[in-house]
PDB file of C-alpha atoms in Angstrom:
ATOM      1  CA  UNK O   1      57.595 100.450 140.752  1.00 86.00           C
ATOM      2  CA  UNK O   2      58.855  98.221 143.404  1.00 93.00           C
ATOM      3  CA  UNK O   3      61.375  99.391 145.254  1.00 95.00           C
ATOM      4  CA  UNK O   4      63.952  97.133 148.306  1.00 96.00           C
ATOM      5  CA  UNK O   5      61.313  98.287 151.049  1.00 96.00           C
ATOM      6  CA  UNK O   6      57.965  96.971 149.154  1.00 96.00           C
ATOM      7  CA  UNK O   7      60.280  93.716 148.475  1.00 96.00           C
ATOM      8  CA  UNK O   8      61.433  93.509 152.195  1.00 96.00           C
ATOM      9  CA  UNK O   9      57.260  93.755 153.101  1.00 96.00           C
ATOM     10  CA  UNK O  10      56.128  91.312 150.577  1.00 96.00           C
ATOM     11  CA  UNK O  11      59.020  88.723 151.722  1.00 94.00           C
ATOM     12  CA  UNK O  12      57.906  88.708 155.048  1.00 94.00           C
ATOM     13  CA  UNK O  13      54.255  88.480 154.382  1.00 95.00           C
ATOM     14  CA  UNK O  14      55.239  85.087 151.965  1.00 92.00           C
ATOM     15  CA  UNK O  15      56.334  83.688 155.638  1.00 89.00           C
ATOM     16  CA  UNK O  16      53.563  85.521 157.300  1.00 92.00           C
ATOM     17  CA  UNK O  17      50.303  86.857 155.777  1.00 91.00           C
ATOM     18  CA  UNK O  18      48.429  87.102 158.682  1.00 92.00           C
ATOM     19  CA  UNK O  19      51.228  89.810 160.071  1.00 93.00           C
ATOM     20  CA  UNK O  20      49.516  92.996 161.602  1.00 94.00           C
ATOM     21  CA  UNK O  21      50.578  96.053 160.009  1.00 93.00           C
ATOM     22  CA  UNK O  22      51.841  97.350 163.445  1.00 95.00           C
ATOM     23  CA  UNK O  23      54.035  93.981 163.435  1.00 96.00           C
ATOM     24  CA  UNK O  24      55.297  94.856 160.028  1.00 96.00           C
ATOM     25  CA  UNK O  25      55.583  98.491 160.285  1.00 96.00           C
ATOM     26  CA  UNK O  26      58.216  96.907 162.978  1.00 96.00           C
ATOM     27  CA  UNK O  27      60.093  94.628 161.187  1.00 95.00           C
ATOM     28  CA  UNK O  28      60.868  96.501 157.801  1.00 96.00           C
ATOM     29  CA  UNK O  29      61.703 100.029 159.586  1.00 96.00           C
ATOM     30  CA  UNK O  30      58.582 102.076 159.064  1.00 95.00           C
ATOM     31  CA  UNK O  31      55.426 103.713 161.191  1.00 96.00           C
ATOM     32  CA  UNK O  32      52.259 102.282 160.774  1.00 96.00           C
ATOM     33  CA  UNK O  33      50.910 104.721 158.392  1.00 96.00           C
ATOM     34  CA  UNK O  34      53.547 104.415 155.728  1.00 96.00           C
ATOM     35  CA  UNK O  35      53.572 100.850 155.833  1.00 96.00           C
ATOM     36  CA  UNK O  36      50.287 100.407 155.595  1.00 95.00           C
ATOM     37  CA  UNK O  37      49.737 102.871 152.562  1.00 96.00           C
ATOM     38  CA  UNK O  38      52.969 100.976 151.287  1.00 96.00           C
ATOM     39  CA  UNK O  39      50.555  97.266 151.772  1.00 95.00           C
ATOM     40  CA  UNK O  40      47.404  98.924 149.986  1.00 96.00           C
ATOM     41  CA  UNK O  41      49.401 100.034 146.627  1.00 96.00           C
ATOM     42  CA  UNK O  42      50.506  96.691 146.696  1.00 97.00           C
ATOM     43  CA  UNK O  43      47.171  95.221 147.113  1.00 96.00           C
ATOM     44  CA  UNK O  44      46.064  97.893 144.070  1.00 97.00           C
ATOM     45  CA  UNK O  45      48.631  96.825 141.936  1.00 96.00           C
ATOM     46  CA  UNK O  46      48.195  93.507 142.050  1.00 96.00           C
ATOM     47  CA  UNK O  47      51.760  92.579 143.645  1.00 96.00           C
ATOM     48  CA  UNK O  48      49.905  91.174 146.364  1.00 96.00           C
ATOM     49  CA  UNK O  49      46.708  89.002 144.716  1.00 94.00           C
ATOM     50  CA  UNK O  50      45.419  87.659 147.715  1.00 93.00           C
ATOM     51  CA  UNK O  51      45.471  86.001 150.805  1.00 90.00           C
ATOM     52  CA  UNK O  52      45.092  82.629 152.245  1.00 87.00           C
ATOM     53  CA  UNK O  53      45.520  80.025 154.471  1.00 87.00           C
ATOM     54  CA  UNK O  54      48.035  76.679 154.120  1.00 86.00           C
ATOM     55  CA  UNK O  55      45.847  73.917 155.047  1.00 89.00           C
ATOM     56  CA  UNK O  56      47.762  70.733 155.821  1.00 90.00           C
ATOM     57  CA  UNK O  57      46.253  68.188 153.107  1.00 92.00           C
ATOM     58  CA  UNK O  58      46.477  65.255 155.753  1.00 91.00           C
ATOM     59  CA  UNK O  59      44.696  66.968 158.407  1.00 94.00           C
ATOM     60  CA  UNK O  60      42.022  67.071 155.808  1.00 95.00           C
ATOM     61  CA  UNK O  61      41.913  63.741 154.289  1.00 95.00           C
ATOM     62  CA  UNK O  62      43.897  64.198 151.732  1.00 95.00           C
ATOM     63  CA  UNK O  63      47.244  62.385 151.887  1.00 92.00           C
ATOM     64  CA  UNK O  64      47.621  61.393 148.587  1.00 95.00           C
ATOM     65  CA  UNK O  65      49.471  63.411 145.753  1.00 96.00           C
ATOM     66  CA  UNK O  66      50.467  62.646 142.015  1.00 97.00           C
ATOM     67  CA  UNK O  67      51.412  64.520 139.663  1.00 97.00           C
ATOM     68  CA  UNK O  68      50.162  63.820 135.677  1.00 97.00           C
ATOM     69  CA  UNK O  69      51.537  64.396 132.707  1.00 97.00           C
ATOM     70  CA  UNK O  70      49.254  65.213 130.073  1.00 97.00           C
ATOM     71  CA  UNK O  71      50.269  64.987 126.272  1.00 96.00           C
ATOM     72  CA  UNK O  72      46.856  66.548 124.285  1.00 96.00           C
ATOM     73  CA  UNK O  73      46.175  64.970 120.751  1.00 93.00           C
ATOM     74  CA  UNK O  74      45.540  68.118 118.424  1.00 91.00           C
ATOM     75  CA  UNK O  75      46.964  71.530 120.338  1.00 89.00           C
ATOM     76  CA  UNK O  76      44.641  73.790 118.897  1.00 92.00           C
ATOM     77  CA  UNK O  77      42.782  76.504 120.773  1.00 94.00           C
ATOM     78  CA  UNK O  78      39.744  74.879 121.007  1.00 94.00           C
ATOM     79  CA  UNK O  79      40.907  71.912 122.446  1.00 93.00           C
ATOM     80  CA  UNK O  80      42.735  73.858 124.342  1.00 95.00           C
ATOM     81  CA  UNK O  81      40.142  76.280 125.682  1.00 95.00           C
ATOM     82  CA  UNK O  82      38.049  72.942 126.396  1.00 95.00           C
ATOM     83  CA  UNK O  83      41.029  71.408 128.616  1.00 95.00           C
ATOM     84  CA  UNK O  84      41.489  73.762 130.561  1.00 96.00           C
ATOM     85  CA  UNK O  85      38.208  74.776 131.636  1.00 96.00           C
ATOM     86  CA  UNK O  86      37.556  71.119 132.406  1.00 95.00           C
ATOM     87  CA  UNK O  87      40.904  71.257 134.709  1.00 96.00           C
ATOM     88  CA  UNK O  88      40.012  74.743 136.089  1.00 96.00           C
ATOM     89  CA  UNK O  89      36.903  73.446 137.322  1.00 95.00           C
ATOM     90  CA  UNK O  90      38.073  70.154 139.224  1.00 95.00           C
ATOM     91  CA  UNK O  91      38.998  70.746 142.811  1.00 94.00           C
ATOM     92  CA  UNK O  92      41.146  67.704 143.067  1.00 96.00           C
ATOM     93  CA  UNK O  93      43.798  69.193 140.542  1.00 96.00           C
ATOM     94  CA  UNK O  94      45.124  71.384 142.989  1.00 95.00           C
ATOM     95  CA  UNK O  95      48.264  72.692 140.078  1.00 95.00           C
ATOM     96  CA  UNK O  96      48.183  72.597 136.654  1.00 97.00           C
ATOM     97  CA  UNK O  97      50.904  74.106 134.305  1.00 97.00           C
ATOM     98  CA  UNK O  98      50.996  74.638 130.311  1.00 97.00           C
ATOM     99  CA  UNK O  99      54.604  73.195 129.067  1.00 97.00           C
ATOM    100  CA  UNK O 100      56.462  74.104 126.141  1.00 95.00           C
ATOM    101  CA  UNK O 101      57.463  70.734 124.782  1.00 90.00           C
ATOM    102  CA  UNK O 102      56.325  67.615 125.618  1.00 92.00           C
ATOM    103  CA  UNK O 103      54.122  66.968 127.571  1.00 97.00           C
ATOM    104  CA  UNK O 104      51.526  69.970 126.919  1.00 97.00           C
ATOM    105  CA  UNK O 105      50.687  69.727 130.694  1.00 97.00           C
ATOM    106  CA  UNK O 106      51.512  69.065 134.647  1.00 97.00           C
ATOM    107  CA  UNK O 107      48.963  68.873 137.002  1.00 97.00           C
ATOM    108  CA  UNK O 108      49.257  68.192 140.873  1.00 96.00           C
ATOM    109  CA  UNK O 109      46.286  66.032 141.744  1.00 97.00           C
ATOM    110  CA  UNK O 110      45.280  65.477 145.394  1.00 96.00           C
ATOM    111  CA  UNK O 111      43.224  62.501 147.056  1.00 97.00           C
ATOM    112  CA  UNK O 112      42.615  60.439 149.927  1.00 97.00           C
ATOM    113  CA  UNK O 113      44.438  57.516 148.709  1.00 96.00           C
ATOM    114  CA  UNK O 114      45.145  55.241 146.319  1.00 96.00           C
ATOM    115  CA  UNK O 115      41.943  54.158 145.501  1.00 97.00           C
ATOM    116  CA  UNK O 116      40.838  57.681 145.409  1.00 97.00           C
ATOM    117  CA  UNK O 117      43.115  58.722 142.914  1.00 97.00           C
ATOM    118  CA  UNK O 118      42.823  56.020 140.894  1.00 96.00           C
ATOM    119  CA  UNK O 119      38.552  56.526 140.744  1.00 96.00           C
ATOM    120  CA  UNK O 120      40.105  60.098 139.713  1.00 96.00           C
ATOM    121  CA  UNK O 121      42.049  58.752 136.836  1.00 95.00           C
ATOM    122  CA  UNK O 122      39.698  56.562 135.318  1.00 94.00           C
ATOM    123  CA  UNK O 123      36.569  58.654 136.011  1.00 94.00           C
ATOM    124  CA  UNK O 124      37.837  62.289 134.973  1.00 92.00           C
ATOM    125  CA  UNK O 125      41.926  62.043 133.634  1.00 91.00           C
ATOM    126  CA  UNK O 126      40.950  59.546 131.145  1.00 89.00           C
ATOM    127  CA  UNK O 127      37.511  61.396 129.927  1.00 88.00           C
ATOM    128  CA  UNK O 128      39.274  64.977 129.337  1.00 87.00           C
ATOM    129  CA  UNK O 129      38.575  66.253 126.071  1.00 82.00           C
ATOM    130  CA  UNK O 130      41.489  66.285 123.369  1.00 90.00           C
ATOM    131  CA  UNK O 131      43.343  63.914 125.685  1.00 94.00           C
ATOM    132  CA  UNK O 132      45.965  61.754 123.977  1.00 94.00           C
ATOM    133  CA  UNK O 133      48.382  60.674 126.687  1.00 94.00           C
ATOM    134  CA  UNK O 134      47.859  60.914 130.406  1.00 94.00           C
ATOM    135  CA  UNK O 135      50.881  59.366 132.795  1.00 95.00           C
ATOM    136  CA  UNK O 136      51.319  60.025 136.456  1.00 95.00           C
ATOM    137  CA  UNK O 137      53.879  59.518 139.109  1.00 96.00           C
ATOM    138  CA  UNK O 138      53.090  59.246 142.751  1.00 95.00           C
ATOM    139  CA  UNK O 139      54.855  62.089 145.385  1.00 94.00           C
ATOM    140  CA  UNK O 140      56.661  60.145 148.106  1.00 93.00           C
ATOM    141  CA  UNK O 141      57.803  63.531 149.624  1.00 91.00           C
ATOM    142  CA  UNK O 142      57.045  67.076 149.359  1.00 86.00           C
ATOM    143  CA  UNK O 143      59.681  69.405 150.335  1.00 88.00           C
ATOM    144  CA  UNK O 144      58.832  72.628 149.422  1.00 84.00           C
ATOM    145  CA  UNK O 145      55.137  72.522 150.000  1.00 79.00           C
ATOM    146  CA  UNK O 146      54.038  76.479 149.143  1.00 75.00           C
ATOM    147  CA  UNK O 147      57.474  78.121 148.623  1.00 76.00           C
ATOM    148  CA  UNK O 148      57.590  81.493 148.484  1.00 77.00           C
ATOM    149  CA  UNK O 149      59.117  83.497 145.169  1.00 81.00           C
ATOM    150  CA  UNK O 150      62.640  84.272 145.523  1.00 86.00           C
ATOM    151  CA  UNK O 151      62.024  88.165 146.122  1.00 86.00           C
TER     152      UNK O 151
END
């Protein structure tokens, strides 16, 4: 069970995951011991799934983002199964989301540019299996790239 002081750590490690537990320890009230037994059952749990770093897209080429809306013609699990494996495995489509309603799907889709994404759409959006509809809209402006969960 989580309790305030396991919510206080994992709030502060949303804003800072590379935190030392002796920095920590500081910050929510506790000794170093405690709060690092406190960190492991939450890495054992699962509460904490991993760690990473936030890699500016620019700085790495990619400064383009869209999101797609994808509308599948038969929703069946096989088509299903097949769709998503085939968006699992592309490392431009950074997001993806199943909806209720229409459309079945959201995906955030990074590229260089334009021309990029559009090689993207026509080459691998259009070709997905079960695909009925695909529609996109270009982000002018992310706000909350990475937000942390309201803990």
């Amino acid at each position: 069970m989580i309790d305030e002081l396991d919510r206080e750590i994992l709030r502060r490690l949303q804003n800072d995951g590379r935190m030392s537990a002796t920095a920590l320890a500081a910050e929510v009230g506790l000794t170093v011991a405690p709060c690092h037994r406190r960190l492991k059952d939450l890495e054992r749990s699962g509460a904490i799934s991993g760690y990473r770093a936030v890699v500016d897209p620019a700085s790495v080429g990619l400064g383009f983002e869209a999101l797609v809306f994808v509308t599948l013609a038969k929703v069946d699990r096989a088509t299903m199964d097949q769709f998503e494996a085939r968006v699992t495995a592309s490392a431009h489509i950074t997001s993806a989301q199943r909806l209720f309603g229409d459309p079945d799907y959201i995906l955030k889709v990074m590229a260089e540019d334009l021309p990029a994404y559009q090689r993207f759409f026509d080459d691998e959006l259009t070709n997905l299996s079960g695909v009925q509809r695909v529609s996109s809209t270009i982000v002018m402006k992310n706000l909350k790239p990475g937000a942390g969960l309201p803990i």
